[in-house]
CSV table of C-alpha atoms and ligand atoms in Angstrom, one decimal:
chain,number,residue,atom,x,y,z
A,127,MET,CA,20.4,-14.3,-12.8
A,128,GLU,CA,17.8,-15.9,-10.6
A,129,LYS,CA,19.8,-17.2,-8.4
A,130,LYS,CA,21.0,-13.2,-7.5
A,131,LEU,CA,17.5,-12.6,-7.1
A,132,PHE,CA,17.0,-15.4,-5.0
A,133,ASP,CA,20.2,-14.5,-2.9
A,134,ALA,CA,18.8,-11.1,-2.5
A,135,PHE,CA,15.4,-12.2,-1.5
A,136,GLN,CA,16.8,-14.4,1.3
A,137,TRP,CA,18.8,-12.2,3.3
A,138,LEU,CA,16.3,-9.4,3.0
A,139,HIS,CA,14.2,-11.8,4.5
A,140,ARG,CA,16.5,-12.8,7.1
A,141,HIS,CA,16.7,-9.0,8.5
A,142,PRO,CA,13.7,-7.2,8.4
A,143,GLU,CA,13.6,-3.9,9.5
A,144,LEU,CA,10.4,-1.9,10.7
A,145,ALA,CA,9.1,1.1,8.6
A,146,MET,CA,11.9,4.3,8.6
A,147,LYS,CA,14.2,2.2,10.2
A,148,GLU,CA,15.2,0.5,7.2
A,149,TYR,CA,19.0,1.3,7.0
A,150,GLN,CA,21.0,-1.9,6.8
A,151,THR,CA,18.3,-3.6,3.9
A,152,THR,CA,18.9,0.4,2.2
A,153,GLU,CA,22.9,-0.2,2.1
A,154,TYR,CA,22.3,-3.7,0.6
A,155,LEU,CA,20.7,-2.4,-2.0
A,156,ARG,CA,22.9,-0.2,-2.9
A,157,ARG,CA,25.4,-1.9,-2.7
A,158,ILE,CA,24.9,-4.5,-5.0
A,159,LEU,CA,23.6,-1.3,-7.9
A,160,LEU,CA,25.8,0.8,-7.2
A,161,ASP,CA,28.8,-2.9,-7.6
A,162,ASN,CA,27.0,-3.0,-11.0
A,163,GLY,CA,27.2,0.4,-12.1
A,164,VAL,CA,24.3,1.6,-11.6
A,165,ARG,CA,23.9,4.8,-10.6
A,166,LEU,CA,22.5,6.3,-7.3
A,167,LEU,CA,20.2,9.8,-7.0
A,168,ASN,CA,20.3,11.6,-4.3
A,169,THR,CA,17.4,11.7,-2.6
A,170,GLY,CA,18.5,13.2,1.0
A,171,LEU,CA,16.5,10.8,2.8
A,172,GLU,CA,18.1,8.5,5.7
A,173,THR,CA,16.4,5.6,4.2
A,174,GLY,CA,15.5,3.9,0.5
A,175,LEU,CA,17.1,4.3,-2.8
A,176,ILE,CA,16.3,5.7,-6.1
A,177,ALA,CA,18.6,3.8,-9.3
A,178,VAL,CA,18.5,5.2,-12.7
A,179,ILE,CA,19.1,3.7,-15.7
A,180,GLY,CA,18.9,4.7,-19.3
A,181,THR,CA,20.0,7.8,-21.1
A,182,GLY,CA,18.8,10.6,-18.0
A,183,ALA,CA,17.2,12.6,-20.5
A,184,ALA,CA,13.0,12.8,-21.1
A,185,PRO,CA,10.6,10.8,-21.6
A,186,ALA,CA,10.9,8.8,-18.1
A,187,ILE,CA,8.7,5.9,-16.2
A,188,ALA,CA,9.1,4.8,-12.1
A,189,LEU,CA,9.6,1.4,-11.2
A,190,ARG,CA,8.5,1.7,-7.4
A,191,ALA,CA,9.2,-1.3,-4.8
A,192,ASP,CA,8.5,-0.9,-0.9
A,193,ILE,CA,11.1,-2.5,1.7
A,194,ASP,CA,9.8,-2.6,4.7
A,195,ALA,CA,8.7,-5.0,7.5
A,196,LEU,CA,5.7,-5.7,9.7
A,197,PRO,CA,5.7,-6.2,13.5
A,198,ILE,CA,5.1,-9.9,13.5
A,199,GLN,CA,7.2,-12.8,15.1
A,200,GLU,CA,7.5,-15.2,12.2
A,201,GLN,CA,5.4,-18.7,12.0
A,202,THR,CA,7.1,-20.0,8.7
A,203,CYS,CA,9.1,-22.9,8.9
A,204,LEU,CA,11.6,-21.6,6.4
A,205,PRO,CA,15.7,-21.7,6.5
A,206,TYR,CA,15.9,-18.2,5.1
A,207,ALA,CA,13.1,-17.1,8.0
A,208,SER,CA,14.2,-13.6,10.1
A,209,GLU,CA,16.1,-13.3,12.1
A,210,THR,CA,14.9,-10.5,14.2
A,211,PRO,CA,12.3,-11.0,16.6
A,212,GLY,CA,9.2,-9.5,16.6
A,213,VAL,CA,9.8,-8.4,13.2
A,214,MET,CA,8.7,-10.1,9.9
A,215,HIS,CA,8.1,-9.5,6.0
A,216,ALA,CA,4.9,-10.7,5.7
A,217,CYS,CA,3.8,-8.5,3.0
A,218,GLY,CA,6.5,-9.8,0.9
A,219,HIS,CA,7.8,-6.3,0.3
A,220,ASP,CA,11.4,-8.5,0.1
A,221,PHE,CA,9.9,-9.9,-2.6
A,222,HIS,CA,9.4,-6.8,-4.3
A,223,ALA,CA,12.8,-5.3,-3.6
A,224,ALA,CA,14.5,-8.1,-5.0
A,225,CYS,CA,11.9,-8.2,-7.7
A,226,MET,CA,12.8,-4.5,-8.2
A,227,LEU,CA,15.5,-5.0,-8.2
A,228,GLY,CA,16.4,-8.2,-10.5
A,229,ALA,CA,13.9,-5.6,-13.0
A,230,ALA,CA,17.2,-3.0,-12.1
A,231,LEU,CA,20.0,-4.9,-14.1
A,232,LEU,CA,17.8,-6.4,-16.7
A,233,LEU,CA,17.8,-3.0,-18.0
A,234,LYS,CA,21.3,-2.3,-16.5
A,235,GLU,CA,21.9,-4.6,-19.1
A,236,ARG,CA,20.1,-3.2,-21.6
A,237,GLU,CA,21.0,0.9,-21.1
A,238,THR,CA,22.4,1.2,-24.6
A,239,SER,CA,19.5,0.3,-26.1
A,240,LEU,CA,17.1,1.9,-23.4
A,241,PRO,CA,14.9,5.0,-25.6
A,242,GLY,CA,15.0,7.2,-22.3
A,243,THR,CA,15.2,6.3,-18.0
A,244,VAL,CA,13.8,4.4,-16.0
A,245,LYS,CA,13.9,5.3,-12.0
A,246,VAL,CA,13.6,2.1,-9.8
A,247,ILE,CA,12.5,3.6,-6.5
A,248,PHE,CA,13.2,1.3,-3.4
A,249,GLN,CA,10.4,3.1,-1.0
A,250,PRO,CA,10.8,3.0,2.8
A,251,ALA,CA,7.5,2.9,4.7
A,252,GLU,CA,4.4,1.6,3.3
A,253,GLU,CA,2.9,-0.1,5.9
A,254,ILE,CA,2.7,3.2,7.8
A,255,ASN,CA,2.1,5.3,4.8
A,256,ALA,CA,4.5,8.0,4.6
A,257,GLY,CA,7.1,7.0,2.6
A,258,ALA,CA,5.4,7.6,-1.0
A,259,ALA,CA,4.2,11.0,0.4
A,260,LYS,CA,8.2,11.2,1.3
A,261,MET,CA,9.8,9.9,-2.1
A,262,ALA,CA,7.6,12.4,-3.4
A,263,ALA,CA,8.6,15.3,-1.9
A,264,THR,CA,12.5,15.1,-3.5
A,265,GLY,CA,11.2,16.3,-6.1
A,266,LEU,CA,13.2,13.2,-8.2
A,267,LEU,CA,10.3,12.0,-9.7
A,268,ASP,CA,8.7,15.5,-10.9
A,269,ASP,CA,9.5,14.2,-14.6
A,270,VAL,CA,8.3,10.8,-14.8
A,271,ARG,CA,5.6,9.8,-17.1
A,272,LEU,CA,4.1,6.6,-15.8
A,273,PHE,CA,5.0,4.8,-12.7
A,274,PHE,CA,4.4,1.2,-12.0
A,275,ALA,CA,4.4,-1.2,-8.7
A,276,GLY,CA,3.2,-5.3,-8.4
A,277,HIS,CA,2.5,-6.6,-4.9
A,278,THR,CA,2.4,-10.1,-3.8
A,279,ASP,CA,-1.0,-12.2,-3.7
A,280,PRO,CA,-1.2,-15.7,-2.2
A,281,ARG,CA,-4.0,-16.0,-4.4
A,282,PHE,CA,-2.1,-16.6,-7.3
A,283,PRO,CA,0.4,-19.1,-7.7
A,284,ALA,CA,3.5,-18.2,-9.3
A,285,GLY,CA,3.4,-17.4,-13.1
A,286,THR,CA,0.1,-14.8,-12.7
A,287,LEU,CA,0.5,-11.7,-13.0
A,288,GLY,CA,-2.8,-9.8,-11.9
A,289,VAL,CA,-3.7,-6.9,-14.1
A,290,ARG,CA,-7.1,-5.3,-13.3
A,291,PRO,CA,-8.4,-1.9,-14.7
A,292,GLY,CA,-9.8,0.7,-13.3
A,293,PRO,CA,-9.8,0.7,-9.1
A,294,VAL,CA,-7.5,-1.9,-7.8
A,295,THR,CA,-7.4,-0.6,-3.8
A,296,ALA,CA,-9.5,1.5,-1.4
A,297,SER,CA,-8.1,4.4,0.3
A,298,ALA,CA,-8.0,3.8,4.2
A,299,ASP,CA,-9.5,6.6,6.5
A,300,ARG,CA,-9.6,6.9,9.9
A,301,PHE,CA,-12.3,8.4,11.8
A,302,SER,CA,-13.5,9.1,16.1
A,303,VAL,CA,-16.0,10.1,17.8
A,304,CYS,CA,-16.3,11.6,21.6
A,305,ILE,CA,-19.6,12.3,22.6
A,306,LYS,CA,-19.6,14.2,26.0
A,307,GLY,CA,-22.4,14.2,28.2
A,308,LYS,CA,-22.7,14.9,31.8
A,309,GLY,CA,-21.7,12.5,34.3
A,310,CYS,CA,-23.7,11.3,37.8
A,311,HIS,CA,-24.1,8.9,40.2
A,312,ALA,CA,-25.1,6.0,38.6
A,313,ALA,CA,-28.3,5.9,40.8
A,314,HIS,CA,-29.2,9.2,40.0
A,315,PRO,CA,-29.6,8.8,36.1
A,316,GLU,CA,-32.3,12.3,36.0
A,317,LEU,CA,-29.0,14.2,37.6
A,318,GLY,CA,-26.6,13.7,34.6
A,319,ILE,CA,-26.8,12.8,30.5
A,320,ASP,CA,-25.4,9.7,29.7
A,321,PRO,CA,-23.3,9.7,26.3
A,322,ILE,CA,-23.7,5.3,27.0
A,323,PRO,CA,-27.3,5.0,24.7
A,324,ALA,CA,-26.3,8.0,22.6
A,325,MET,CA,-22.8,6.2,21.3
A,326,GLY,CA,-25.3,2.8,20.8
A,327,ALA,CA,-27.7,4.9,19.3
A,328,VAL,CA,-24.6,6.5,17.1
A,329,ILE,CA,-22.9,3.1,16.2
A,330,SER,CA,-26.8,2.3,14.8
A,331,SER,CA,-27.0,5.1,12.8
A,332,PHE,CA,-23.3,4.3,11.5
A,333,GLN,CA,-23.8,1.0,10.2
A,334,THR,CA,-26.8,2.2,7.8
A,335,VAL,CA,-24.3,4.2,5.9
A,336,VAL,CA,-23.5,1.9,4.0
A,337,SER,CA,-26.3,0.0,3.3
A,338,ARG,CA,-28.6,2.7,3.0
A,339,ARG,CA,-26.4,5.6,1.5
A,340,VAL,CA,-24.3,4.3,-0.8
A,341,ASN,CA,-24.9,3.4,-4.4
A,342,PRO,CA,-25.4,-0.3,-4.6
A,343,PHE,CA,-22.6,-0.6,-7.3
A,344,ASP,CA,-19.8,1.1,-5.4
A,345,SER,CA,-18.0,-0.8,-2.6
A,346,ALA,CA,-17.4,0.6,0.6
A,347,VAL,CA,-16.8,-0.1,4.2
A,348,VAL,CA,-17.7,1.6,7.5
A,349,SER,CA,-15.7,-0.2,10.6
A,350,ILE,CA,-16.4,1.0,14.1
A,351,THR,CA,-13.1,-0.8,15.7
A,352,ARG,CA,-13.6,0.6,19.3
A,353,ALA,CA,-16.2,1.7,21.7
A,354,GLU,CA,-15.1,2.6,24.9
A,355,ALA,CA,-16.9,4.4,27.7
A,356,GLY,CA,-16.9,4.5,32.0
A,357,ASN,CA,-14.5,3.0,34.6
A,358,THR,CA,-16.6,1.2,36.4
A,359,TRP,CA,-19.7,-0.2,37.5
A,360,ASN,CA,-22.0,2.3,39.1
A,361,VAL,CA,-21.3,6.0,38.2
A,362,ILE,CA,-22.4,7.2,34.4
A,363,PRO,CA,-19.4,8.8,32.8
A,364,GLU,CA,-19.0,12.2,31.3
A,365,THR,CA,-17.7,10.9,27.8
A,366,ALA,CA,-18.1,7.8,24.8
A,367,ARG,CA,-15.9,7.3,22.9
A,368,LEU,CA,-16.0,6.0,19.2
A,369,GLU,CA,-12.8,5.1,17.1
A,370,GLY,CA,-13.2,3.4,13.4
A,371,THR,CA,-11.9,3.3,10.0
A,372,VAL,CA,-13.4,4.0,6.0
A,373,ARG,CA,-12.3,2.5,2.9
A,374,ALA,CA,-14.1,3.5,-0.5
A,375,MET,CA,-12.6,2.5,-4.0
A,376,THR,CA,-13.2,6.2,-5.2
A,377,GLU,CA,-13.5,9.8,-4.2
A,378,GLU,CA,-16.8,10.4,-4.6
A,379,VAL,CA,-17.7,7.6,-2.3
A,380,ARG,CA,-15.2,8.4,-0.1
A,381,ALA,CA,-16.6,12.1,0.4
A,382,GLY,CA,-19.9,11.2,1.0
A,383,ILE,CA,-19.5,8.5,3.7
A,384,ARG,CA,-17.1,11.0,5.7
A,385,HIS,CA,-20.7,13.5,5.1
A,386,SER,CA,-22.5,11.3,6.6
A,387,LEU,CA,-21.2,10.2,9.6
A,388,GLU,CA,-20.4,13.5,11.0
A,389,GLN,CA,-23.7,14.5,9.9
A,390,LEU,CA,-25.2,11.1,12.1
A,391,ALA,CA,-22.8,11.5,14.7
A,392,ALA,CA,-24.0,15.4,15.1
A,393,ILE,CA,-27.6,14.8,15.2
A,394,THR,CA,-28.0,11.8,17.0
A,395,ALA,CA,-25.6,12.7,19.8
A,396,LYS,CA,-27.7,15.6,19.9
A,397,ALA,CA,-31.1,13.6,20.1
A,398,TYR,CA,-29.8,11.8,23.0
A,399,GLY,CA,-28.7,15.5,25.0
A,400,CYS,CA,-25.2,15.1,24.1
A,401,GLU,CA,-22.8,16.7,22.0
A,402,ALA,CA,-20.0,15.1,19.3
A,403,ALA,CA,-16.4,15.7,18.1
A,404,PHE,CA,-16.2,14.1,14.9
A,405,ALA,CA,-12.5,14.2,13.8
A,406,TYR,CA,-11.8,12.5,10.1
A,407,GLU,CA,-8.0,11.5,9.2
A,408,GLN,CA,-7.2,11.2,5.7
A,409,GLY,CA,-5.3,7.8,4.9
A,410,PRO,CA,-4.2,6.8,1.8
A,411,ASP,CA,-6.6,7.8,-2.1
A,412,PRO,CA,-7.7,4.3,-4.1
A,413,VAL,CA,-5.3,3.1,-6.7
A,414,CYS,CA,-7.0,3.0,-9.7
A,415,ASN,CA,-5.7,1.7,-12.7
A,416,ASP,CA,-4.6,3.5,-16.0
A,417,THR,CA,-6.7,1.2,-18.6
A,418,GLY,CA,-5.0,1.4,-21.6
A,419,ILE,CA,-1.7,0.6,-19.6
A,420,CYS,CA,-3.2,-2.5,-18.0
A,421,ASP,CA,-4.8,-3.9,-21.8
A,422,ARG,CA,-0.8,-3.6,-23.1
A,423,ALA,CA,0.9,-5.1,-19.1
A,424,ALA,CA,-1.6,-7.9,-20.1
A,425,ALA,CA,0.0,-8.2,-23.7
A,426,VAL,CA,3.8,-7.5,-22.6
A,427,ALA,CA,2.6,-10.5,-19.8
A,428,ARG,CA,1.7,-13.1,-22.1
A,429,GLU,CA,4.2,-12.3,-24.6
A,430,LEU,CA,6.8,-13.2,-21.5
A,431,GLY,CA,5.0,-16.4,-20.5
A,432,LEU,CA,3.1,-15.9,-17.8
A,433,ASN,CA,-0.4,-16.0,-16.7
A,434,ALA,CA,-2.1,-12.7,-17.0
A,435,GLU,CA,-5.4,-12.5,-15.0
A,436,ILE,CA,-8.0,-9.9,-14.0
A,437,ASN,CA,-7.7,-9.9,-10.5
A,438,PRO,CA,-10.3,-9.0,-8.0
A,439,PRO,CA,-9.9,-5.2,-6.6
A,440,SER,CA,-9.2,-4.8,-2.1
A,441,MET,CA,-10.5,-3.0,0.4
A,442,ILE,CA,-6.8,-3.2,1.7
A,443,ALA,CA,-5.1,0.1,1.1
A,444,GLU,CA,-1.3,1.5,-0.8
A,445,ASP,CA,-0.1,4.0,-0.3
A,446,PHE,CA,0.8,4.4,-4.7
A,447,SER,CA,-1.9,5.7,-5.2
A,448,ARG,CA,0.7,9.3,-4.0
A,449,TYR,CA,3.0,8.4,-7.2
A,450,LEU,CA,-0.3,8.1,-9.6
A,451,LYS,CA,-1.1,11.9,-8.3
A,452,LEU,CA,1.9,12.9,-10.1
A,453,ALA,CA,1.8,10.5,-13.5
A,454,PRO,CA,-0.9,8.1,-14.3
A,455,GLY,CA,0.2,4.4,-13.3
A,456,ALA,CA,-0.8,0.4,-12.6
A,457,LEU,CA,-0.2,-1.4,-9.9
A,458,PHE,CA,-0.4,-5.3,-10.3
A,459,ARG,CA,-0.6,-8.2,-8.3
A,460,ILE,CA,2.2,-10.8,-8.6
A,461,GLY,CA,1.2,-14.3,-8.3
A,462,THR,CA,3.2,-15.8,-5.2
A,463,GLY,CA,1.9,-18.5,-4.2
A,464,GLY,CA,2.1,-20.0,-0.1
A,465,GLY,CA,-1.3,-20.1,1.0
A,466,PHE,CA,-1.2,-17.8,4.0
A,467,ASP,CA,-2.6,-14.0,3.5
A,468,ASN,CA,-0.5,-11.3,3.5
A,469,HIS,CA,0.5,-10.0,7.1
A,470,HIS,CA,-0.5,-13.6,8.5
A,471,PRO,CA,2.8,-14.7,10.6
A,472,SER,CA,3.0,-17.8,8.4
A,473,PHE,CA,3.2,-15.5,4.9
A,474,THR,CA,5.6,-16.8,2.5
A,475,ALA,CA,6.0,-16.2,-1.0
A,476,ASP,CA,7.3,-18.0,-4.0
A,477,PRO,CA,10.7,-17.4,-5.4
A,478,ALA,CA,10.0,-19.4,-8.6
A,479,ALA,CA,8.3,-15.7,-9.2
A,480,LEU,CA,10.6,-13.0,-8.8
A,481,LEU,CA,12.5,-13.5,-12.2
A,482,PRO,CA,9.3,-13.6,-14.9
A,483,ALA,CA,8.2,-10.6,-12.6
A,484,ALA,CA,11.7,-9.1,-12.7
A,485,ARG,CA,11.2,-9.3,-16.5
A,486,PHE,CA,8.1,-8.0,-17.1
A,487,PHE,CA,9.0,-4.7,-15.4
A,488,ALA,CA,11.9,-4.6,-17.1
A,489,ALA,CA,10.0,-5.2,-20.8
A,490,LEU,CA,6.7,-3.6,-19.9
A,491,ALA,CA,9.2,-0.3,-18.5
A,492,GLU,CA,11.9,-0.4,-21.6
A,493,ARG,CA,8.2,-1.4,-24.2
A,494,GLU,CA,6.5,2.0,-22.9
A,495,LEU,CA,9.9,4.1,-23.1
A,496,GLU,CA,9.7,3.2,-26.4
A,497,ARG,CA,5.6,4.0,-27.2
A,498,LEU,CA,6.4,7.5,-25.2
A,499,ASN,CA,9.2,8.4,-27.7
A,500,ASN,CA,6.9,7.3,-30.6
A,501,ARG,CA,3.6,9.5,-29.2
A,502,ASP,CA,6.4,12.9,-28.7
A,503,GLU,CA,7.3,12.3,-32.1
A,504,ALA,CA,4.9,12.1,-34.1
B,826,LIG,NI1,1.9,-4.6,1.6
């Protein structure tokens, strides 16, 4: 099994595909699953798969892997480095896919004794926050009562599993502010309304949102990542534009920040005689791990000889949160060492972590099916 998973991981690493273009990846995984007698559901989607193992009846649990890569030129010296210029598995989704493939094959070996159904999701387009919603929209996951996923983590070595109860990843929203003044000759500012000082004041006011309005015991980020106005030296422009992101670990903090930004943009712009058009686009929700599940998962990990540690939370977002709208679950961190952060061109994931992680997810799924069965009968 170890060789099988290592081969799959290497193949996937060599053949990275961008979000919504995971055609070869899907075909590769489909072939291995079918060759091993694993059933596949008809998702109606061009990329991604849902494999089914077990009785086909309730209760059902899902394991989720994402399969897309990033537009990054690989700079590792791996013998199985990306063969596609400018595209790389720099977030370890190749590892996730190989790991859950392993879990599916391990569960398949024990299929006759499984007290329910395990759906293994190979999800496209995590990096653009589109795949989980597509998978959920198929309706094929409506019966799932628990969702589990893992994510590679260079902060831990192979053999360590990060298990953190409560919030683990943040929401990731995007905002923009268009400040409208009145353009004029730079020599006669009194004839116009300069949007640039207004933009400066809005930038300053936004810096006070996290420091002055958010409870110090809550975590949040407001980053302005783009500021644009004018295009030459002797013209006061008509408009100025800001763009940025908001990250929060709870819905309450997220909503509070959105309200504050909108209010500050409008009032501050007005104080300078300008008008502000504020736009806010919600991205993925925060992922909040179920506490009971985390306690039981840590126990399963330790039984299998893994080191279970509480991982720090992250302000990065994960569209795994979409599944948690359907049912509770948990996102674990899989120690994969390597020394380079996710999304870095030198990112690597230690394949020694593959089989232990696959065993963990298979055992956890089986254990949780038994627990749900006992609870349903009681
Ligand atoms: Ni990722």
